[in-house]
Amino acid sequence: DAKTTQPPSMDCAEGRAANLPCNHSTISGNEYVYWYRQIHSQGPQYIIHGLKNNETNEMASLIITEDRKSSTLILPHATLRDTAVYYCIVSPRNTNAGKSTFGDGTTLTVKP
Amino acid sequence: DAGVTQSPTHLIKTRGQQVTLRCSPKSGHDTVSWYQQALGQGPQFIFQYYEEEERQRGNFPDRFSGHQFPNYSSELNVNALLLGDSALYLCASSSGTGGDYRTEQFFGPGTRLTVL
């Protein structure tokens, strides 16, 4: 699996958009970008995934650059409950969803 | 739908002992993956079970073994416990047959193992 690079920590004001970057410069053509988050003392929670097109769901938006070497997770209106560790993962297509390689993630702190 | 459940919630063992952790996948899921998460680090993949067989394995020694039952539930066994095995053990379930598609994983709350 391709490795990812994320900033160790970020702050965001409540109600503002949180933009979390992820670099995956060695991503292969058949690898998806997945985002998970882990709130303290809980298991990771799936947020969103994409291959090359931008994606949006009820939780967030995922913007993937045209060369697919980086992506940004956008939480449009961050709340205090969005404070968590956010993990960016890339993983091959033709495997089951296991063997995801989690890095150390970005600790997002949403402040009032 | 109860989601992914794990038992026990917490466990304390001593060095050299053996431990068994249990996981029930989300309804409709047939694949179970296990992860070890040390304090302050991201989850590290241990192995994955599908159709009662180990399909993929991470960089963990043979002391870590597992099993999947016909009802898709799974166990993680760790023998000869070391102090370094203290961690949160996460189970994740997903649905897939290894075909040409991807699905997200659903994680359980984890089992906190402390080795003294």
mmCIF file of C-alpha atoms in Angstrom:
data_model
loop_
_atom_site.group_PDB
_atom_site.id
_atom_site.type_symbol
_atom_site.label_atom_id
_atom_site.label_comp_id
_atom_site.label_asym_id
_atom_site.label_seq_id
_atom_site.Cartn_x
_atom_site.Cartn_y
_atom_site.Cartn_z
ATOM 1 C CA ASP A 1 0.000 0.000 0.000
ATOM 2 C CA ALA A 2 1.137 3.518 -0.758
ATOM 3 C CA LYS A 3 2.234 5.548 2.245
ATOM 4 C CA THR A 4 0.577 8.783 3.235
ATOM 5 C CA THR A 5 1.813 11.948 4.915
ATOM 6 C CA GLN A 6 -0.425 14.065 7.108
ATOM 7 C CA PRO A 7 0.282 16.990 9.437
ATOM 8 C CA PRO A 8 0.309 15.789 13.049
ATOM 9 C CA SER A 9 -2.175 18.366 14.280
ATOM 10 C CA MET A 10 -4.539 21.139 13.187
ATOM 11 C CA ASP A 11 -6.923 23.551 14.875
ATOM 12 C CA CYS A 12 -10.212 24.819 13.515
ATOM 13 C CA ALA A 13 -12.787 27.275 14.822
ATOM 14 C CA GLU A 14 -16.236 25.921 15.444
ATOM 15 C CA GLY A 15 -18.549 26.596 12.486
ATOM 16 C CA ARG A 16 -15.701 27.093 10.060
ATOM 17 C CA ALA A 17 -14.560 24.654 7.390
ATOM 18 C CA ALA A 18 -11.824 22.225 8.361
ATOM 19 C CA ASN A 19 -9.489 21.303 5.510
ATOM 20 C CA LEU A 20 -7.294 18.304 6.241
ATOM 21 C CA PRO A 21 -4.527 17.592 3.710
ATOM 22 C CA CYS A 22 -2.952 14.285 2.816
ATOM 23 C CA ASN A 23 -0.016 13.563 0.539
ATOM 24 C CA HIS A 24 0.173 10.207 -1.229
ATOM 25 C CA SER A 25 2.714 10.835 -3.951
ATOM 26 C CA THR A 26 3.383 7.115 -4.597
ATOM 27 C CA ILE A 27 -0.246 6.186 -5.104
ATOM 28 C CA SER A 28 -0.905 3.625 -7.821
ATOM 29 C CA GLY A 29 -3.600 3.814 -10.440
ATOM 30 C CA ASN A 30 -5.706 1.139 -8.789
ATOM 31 C CA GLU A 31 -5.547 2.579 -5.276
ATOM 32 C CA TYR A 32 -8.397 4.371 -3.602
ATOM 33 C CA VAL A 33 -8.090 7.155 -1.031
ATOM 34 C CA TYR A 34 -9.996 6.458 2.178
ATOM 35 C CA TRP A 35 -10.577 8.702 5.175
ATOM 36 C CA TYR A 36 -11.433 7.509 8.655
ATOM 37 C CA ARG A 37 -11.596 9.313 11.956
ATOM 38 C CA GLN A 38 -11.189 8.129 15.510
ATOM 39 C CA ILE A 39 -12.807 9.939 18.367
ATOM 40 C CA HIS A 40 -11.112 9.369 21.698
ATOM 41 C CA SER A 41 -11.670 5.879 23.136
ATOM 42 C CA GLN A 42 -13.702 4.699 20.159
ATOM 43 C CA GLY A 43 -12.956 2.587 17.089
ATOM 44 C CA PRO A 44 -12.211 4.359 13.798
ATOM 45 C CA GLN A 45 -15.217 5.530 11.797
ATOM 46 C CA TYR A 46 -15.386 5.528 8.011
ATOM 47 C CA ILE A 47 -15.907 8.977 6.492
ATOM 48 C CA ILE A 48 -15.510 8.877 2.725
ATOM 49 C CA HIS A 49 -13.464 7.406 -0.097
ATOM 50 C CA GLY A 50 -12.656 8.156 -3.727
ATOM 51 C CA LEU A 51 -10.585 7.091 -6.712
ATOM 52 C CA LYS A 52 -10.044 10.200 -8.811
ATOM 53 C CA ASN A 53 -13.250 12.210 -8.799
ATOM 54 C CA ASN A 54 -14.255 14.523 -6.009
ATOM 55 C CA GLU A 55 -16.744 12.957 -3.656
ATOM 56 C CA THR A 56 -19.293 14.333 -1.202
ATOM 57 C CA ASN A 57 -21.498 12.701 1.384
ATOM 58 C CA GLU A 58 -23.405 13.798 4.453
ATOM 59 C CA MET A 59 -20.233 13.924 6.531
ATOM 60 C CA ALA A 60 -17.604 15.495 4.324
ATOM 61 C CA SER A 61 -16.187 16.248 0.896
ATOM 62 C CA LEU A 62 -13.071 14.699 -0.597
ATOM 63 C CA ILE A 63 -11.033 16.620 -3.123
ATOM 64 C CA ILE A 64 -8.400 14.606 -5.013
ATOM 65 C CA THR A 65 -5.877 16.423 -7.179
ATOM 66 C CA GLU A 66 -5.751 15.612 -10.863
ATOM 67 C CA ASP A 67 -2.418 13.796 -10.515
ATOM 68 C CA ARG A 68 -3.879 11.938 -7.470
ATOM 69 C CA LYS A 69 -0.767 12.636 -5.429
ATOM 70 C CA SER A 70 -2.661 14.492 -2.735
ATOM 71 C CA SER A 71 -6.142 14.951 -1.368
ATOM 72 C CA THR A 72 -8.048 17.151 1.060
ATOM 73 C CA LEU A 73 -10.844 16.170 3.376
ATOM 74 C CA ILE A 74 -13.242 19.022 3.982
ATOM 75 C CA LEU A 75 -15.593 19.232 6.942
ATOM 76 C CA PRO A 76 -17.763 22.167 5.829
ATOM 77 C CA HIS A 77 -18.994 23.347 9.228
ATOM 78 C CA ALA A 78 -16.848 21.853 11.958
ATOM 79 C CA THR A 79 -18.411 21.232 15.353
ATOM 80 C CA LEU A 80 -16.819 20.393 18.682
ATOM 81 C CA ARG A 81 -17.827 16.764 18.100
ATOM 82 C CA ASP A 82 -15.558 16.660 15.054
ATOM 83 C CA THR A 83 -12.518 16.796 17.337
ATOM 84 C CA ALA A 84 -10.751 13.520 16.525
ATOM 85 C CA VAL A 85 -7.763 11.907 14.854
ATOM 86 C CA TYR A 86 -8.263 11.795 11.086
ATOM 87 C CA TYR A 87 -6.558 9.077 9.057
ATOM 88 C CA CYS A 88 -5.903 9.158 5.329
ATOM 89 C CA ILE A 89 -5.319 5.720 3.806
ATOM 90 C CA VAL A 90 -4.636 4.495 0.307
ATOM 91 C CA SER A 91 -5.310 0.899 -0.558
ATOM 92 C CA PRO A 92 -5.488 -1.255 -3.663
ATOM 93 C CA ARG A 93 -8.730 -1.842 -5.476
ATOM 94 C CA ASN A 94 -8.653 -5.597 -6.048
ATOM 95 C CA THR A 95 -8.485 -6.611 -2.449
ATOM 96 C CA ASN A 96 -11.019 -6.755 0.256
ATOM 97 C CA ALA A 97 -11.239 -3.718 2.449
ATOM 98 C CA GLY A 98 -8.734 -5.059 4.929
ATOM 99 C CA LYS A 99 -5.042 -4.516 5.274
ATOM 100 C CA SER A 100 -5.538 -0.774 5.408
ATOM 101 C CA THR A 101 -2.299 0.887 6.458
ATOM 102 C CA PHE A 102 -3.057 3.588 8.986
ATOM 103 C CA GLY A 103 -0.417 6.197 9.663
ATOM 104 C CA ASP A 104 -0.441 8.397 12.746
ATOM 105 C CA GLY A 105 -3.127 10.691 11.328
ATOM 106 C CA THR A 106 -3.947 14.331 11.995
ATOM 107 C CA THR A 107 -5.340 15.350 15.354
ATOM 108 C CA LEU A 108 -8.019 17.939 14.600
ATOM 109 C CA THR A 109 -9.070 20.119 17.495
ATOM 110 C CA VAL A 110 -12.205 22.171 16.954
ATOM 111 C CA LYS A 111 -12.274 25.172 19.267
ATOM 112 C CA PRO A 112 -15.280 27.243 20.358
ATOM 113 C CA ASP B 1 -28.300 -3.516 13.906
ATOM 114 C CA ALA B 2 -25.786 -3.809 16.734
ATOM 115 C CA GLY B 3 -22.819 -3.015 14.519
ATOM 116 C CA VAL B 4 -19.463 -4.597 15.272
ATOM 117 C CA THR B 5 -19.202 -5.905 18.815
ATOM 118 C CA GLN B 6 -16.095 -6.972 20.702
ATOM 119 C CA SER B 7 -15.517 -8.716 23.999
ATOM 120 C CA PRO B 8 -14.226 -8.243 26.545
ATOM 121 C CA THR B 9 -13.949 -4.477 26.845
ATOM 122 C CA HIS B 10 -10.890 -4.597 29.052
ATOM 123 C CA LEU B 11 -8.475 -7.362 29.958
ATOM 124 C CA ILE B 12 -5.443 -7.615 32.220
ATOM 125 C CA LYS B 13 -2.939 -10.421 31.769
ATOM 126 C CA THR B 14 0.605 -11.184 32.875
ATOM 127 C CA ARG B 15 3.627 -11.899 30.736
ATOM 128 C CA GLY B 16 3.681 -15.372 29.249
ATOM 129 C CA GLN B 17 -0.048 -15.872 29.441
ATOM 130 C CA GLN B 18 -2.384 -16.441 26.511
ATOM 131 C CA VAL B 19 -5.416 -14.341 25.593
ATOM 132 C CA THR B 20 -8.449 -14.733 23.323
ATOM 133 C CA LEU B 21 -10.400 -11.753 22.049
ATOM 134 C CA ARG B 22 -13.738 -12.036 20.286
ATOM 135 C CA CYS B 23 -15.500 -10.124 17.544
ATOM 136 C CA SER B 24 -18.941 -10.271 15.969
ATOM 137 C CA PRO B 25 -19.192 -8.488 12.623
ATOM 138 C CA LYS B 26 -21.886 -6.118 11.500
ATOM 139 C CA SER B 27 -24.948 -7.874 10.134
ATOM 140 C CA GLY B 28 -24.445 -8.767 6.478
ATOM 141 C CA HIS B 29 -20.644 -8.627 6.652
ATOM 142 C CA ASP B 30 -18.531 -11.688 5.983
ATOM 143 C CA THR B 31 -14.985 -10.408 6.398
ATOM 144 C CA VAL B 32 -13.204 -9.591 9.635
ATOM 145 C CA SER B 33 -9.910 -7.781 10.071
ATOM 146 C CA TRP B 34 -7.939 -7.316 13.288
ATOM 147 C CA TYR B 35 -5.760 -4.348 14.199
ATOM 148 C CA GLN B 36 -3.443 -3.492 17.077
ATOM 149 C CA GLN B 37 -3.318 0.124 18.195
ATOM 150 C CA ALA B 38 -0.607 1.179 20.602
ATOM 151 C CA LEU B 39 -1.123 4.348 22.598
ATOM 152 C CA GLY B 40 -0.686 7.434 20.434
ATOM 153 C CA GLN B 41 -0.306 5.507 17.189
ATOM 154 C CA GLY B 42 -2.556 4.507 14.321
ATOM 155 C CA PRO B 43 -3.996 1.010 14.026
ATOM 156 C CA GLN B 44 -1.640 -1.628 12.663
ATOM 157 C CA PHE B 45 -3.104 -4.417 10.547
ATOM 158 C CA ILE B 46 -2.698 -7.912 12.025
ATOM 159 C CA PHE B 47 -4.673 -10.159 9.688
ATOM 160 C CA GLN B 48 -7.938 -10.614 7.856
ATOM 161 C CA TYR B 49 -10.348 -13.546 7.704
ATOM 162 C CA TYR B 50 -12.767 -14.405 4.957
ATOM 163 C CA GLU B 51 -14.546 -17.717 4.401
ATOM 164 C CA GLU B 52 -12.954 -19.029 7.612
ATOM 165 C CA GLU B 53 -9.457 -18.627 6.216
ATOM 166 C CA GLU B 54 -6.699 -16.112 6.862
ATOM 167 C CA ARG B 55 -6.481 -14.115 3.635
ATOM 168 C CA GLN B 56 -3.985 -11.392 4.423
ATOM 169 C CA ARG B 57 -1.494 -10.850 7.198
ATOM 170 C CA GLY B 58 0.481 -7.908 8.443
ATOM 171 C CA ASN B 59 3.907 -7.914 10.045
ATOM 172 C CA PHE B 60 3.037 -9.758 13.245
ATOM 173 C CA PRO B 61 4.690 -12.895 14.668
ATOM 174 C CA ASP B 62 3.101 -16.320 14.773
ATOM 175 C CA ARG B 63 2.164 -15.712 18.401
ATOM 176 C CA PHE B 64 -0.798 -13.901 16.901
ATOM 177 C CA SER B 65 -3.335 -16.277 15.432
ATOM 178 C CA GLY B 66 -6.984 -16.190 14.630
ATOM 179 C CA HIS B 67 -10.049 -18.027 13.630
ATOM 180 C CA GLN B 68 -13.297 -17.285 11.854
ATOM 181 C CA PHE B 69 -16.439 -19.267 12.495
ATOM 182 C CA PRO B 70 -19.230 -20.193 10.070
ATOM 183 C CA ASN B 71 -21.350 -17.349 11.445
ATOM 184 C CA TYR B 72 -18.510 -14.949 10.435
ATOM 185 C CA SER B 73 -17.555 -14.112 14.023
ATOM 186 C CA SER B 74 -13.864 -14.204 14.773
ATOM 187 C CA GLU B 75 -11.316 -14.708 17.518
ATOM 188 C CA LEU B 76 -7.849 -13.283 17.944
ATOM 189 C CA ASN B 77 -5.439 -15.367 20.023
ATOM 190 C CA VAL B 78 -2.138 -14.118 21.361
ATOM 191 C CA ASN B 79 0.270 -16.565 22.992
ATOM 192 C CA ALA B 80 3.237 -15.917 25.262
ATOM 193 C CA LEU B 81 2.189 -12.347 25.981
ATOM 194 C CA LEU B 82 4.847 -9.654 26.129
ATOM 195 C CA LEU B 83 4.648 -6.265 27.790
ATOM 196 C CA GLY B 84 4.693 -4.750 24.297
ATOM 197 C CA ASP B 85 1.442 -6.475 23.435
ATOM 198 C CA SER B 86 -0.398 -3.990 25.625
ATOM 199 C CA ALA B 87 -2.657 -2.105 23.231
ATOM 200 C CA LEU B 88 -6.171 -1.533 21.992
ATOM 201 C CA TYR B 89 -7.191 -4.405 19.730
ATOM 202 C CA LEU B 90 -9.696 -3.412 17.089
ATOM 203 C CA CYS B 91 -11.896 -5.597 14.973
ATOM 204 C CA ALA B 92 -13.310 -4.334 11.694
ATOM 205 C CA SER B 93 -15.858 -5.959 9.441
ATOM 206 C CA SER B 94 -16.616 -5.478 5.793
ATOM 207 C CA SER B 95 -18.365 -7.186 2.953
ATOM 208 C CA GLY B 96 -16.602 -8.466 -0.091
ATOM 209 C CA THR B 97 -15.475 -11.406 -2.024
ATOM 210 C CA GLY B 98 -12.127 -10.051 -3.142
ATOM 211 C CA GLY B 99 -13.737 -8.943 -6.344
ATOM 212 C CA ASP B 100 -13.278 -5.775 -8.277
ATOM 213 C CA TYR B 101 -14.762 -3.342 -5.793
ATOM 214 C CA ARG B 102 -14.028 -1.814 -2.438
ATOM 215 C CA THR B 103 -16.123 -1.329 0.619
ATOM 216 C CA GLU B 104 -15.544 0.592 3.773
ATOM 217 C CA GLN B 105 -14.800 -1.085 7.055
ATOM 218 C CA PHE B 106 -16.851 -0.764 10.219
ATOM 219 C CA PHE B 107 -14.856 -0.890 13.414
ATOM 220 C CA GLY B 108 -15.802 -2.141 16.832
ATOM 221 C CA PRO B 109 -15.016 -0.249 20.053
ATOM 222 C CA GLY B 110 -11.967 -2.398 20.718
ATOM 223 C CA THR B 111 -10.597 -4.467 23.575
ATOM 224 C CA ARG B 112 -8.035 -2.789 25.812
ATOM 225 C CA LEU B 113 -5.385 -5.364 26.733
ATOM 226 C CA THR B 114 -2.916 -4.623 29.494
ATOM 227 C CA VAL B 115 0.015 -6.984 30.016
ATOM 228 C CA LEU B 116 1.761 -6.706 33.379
#
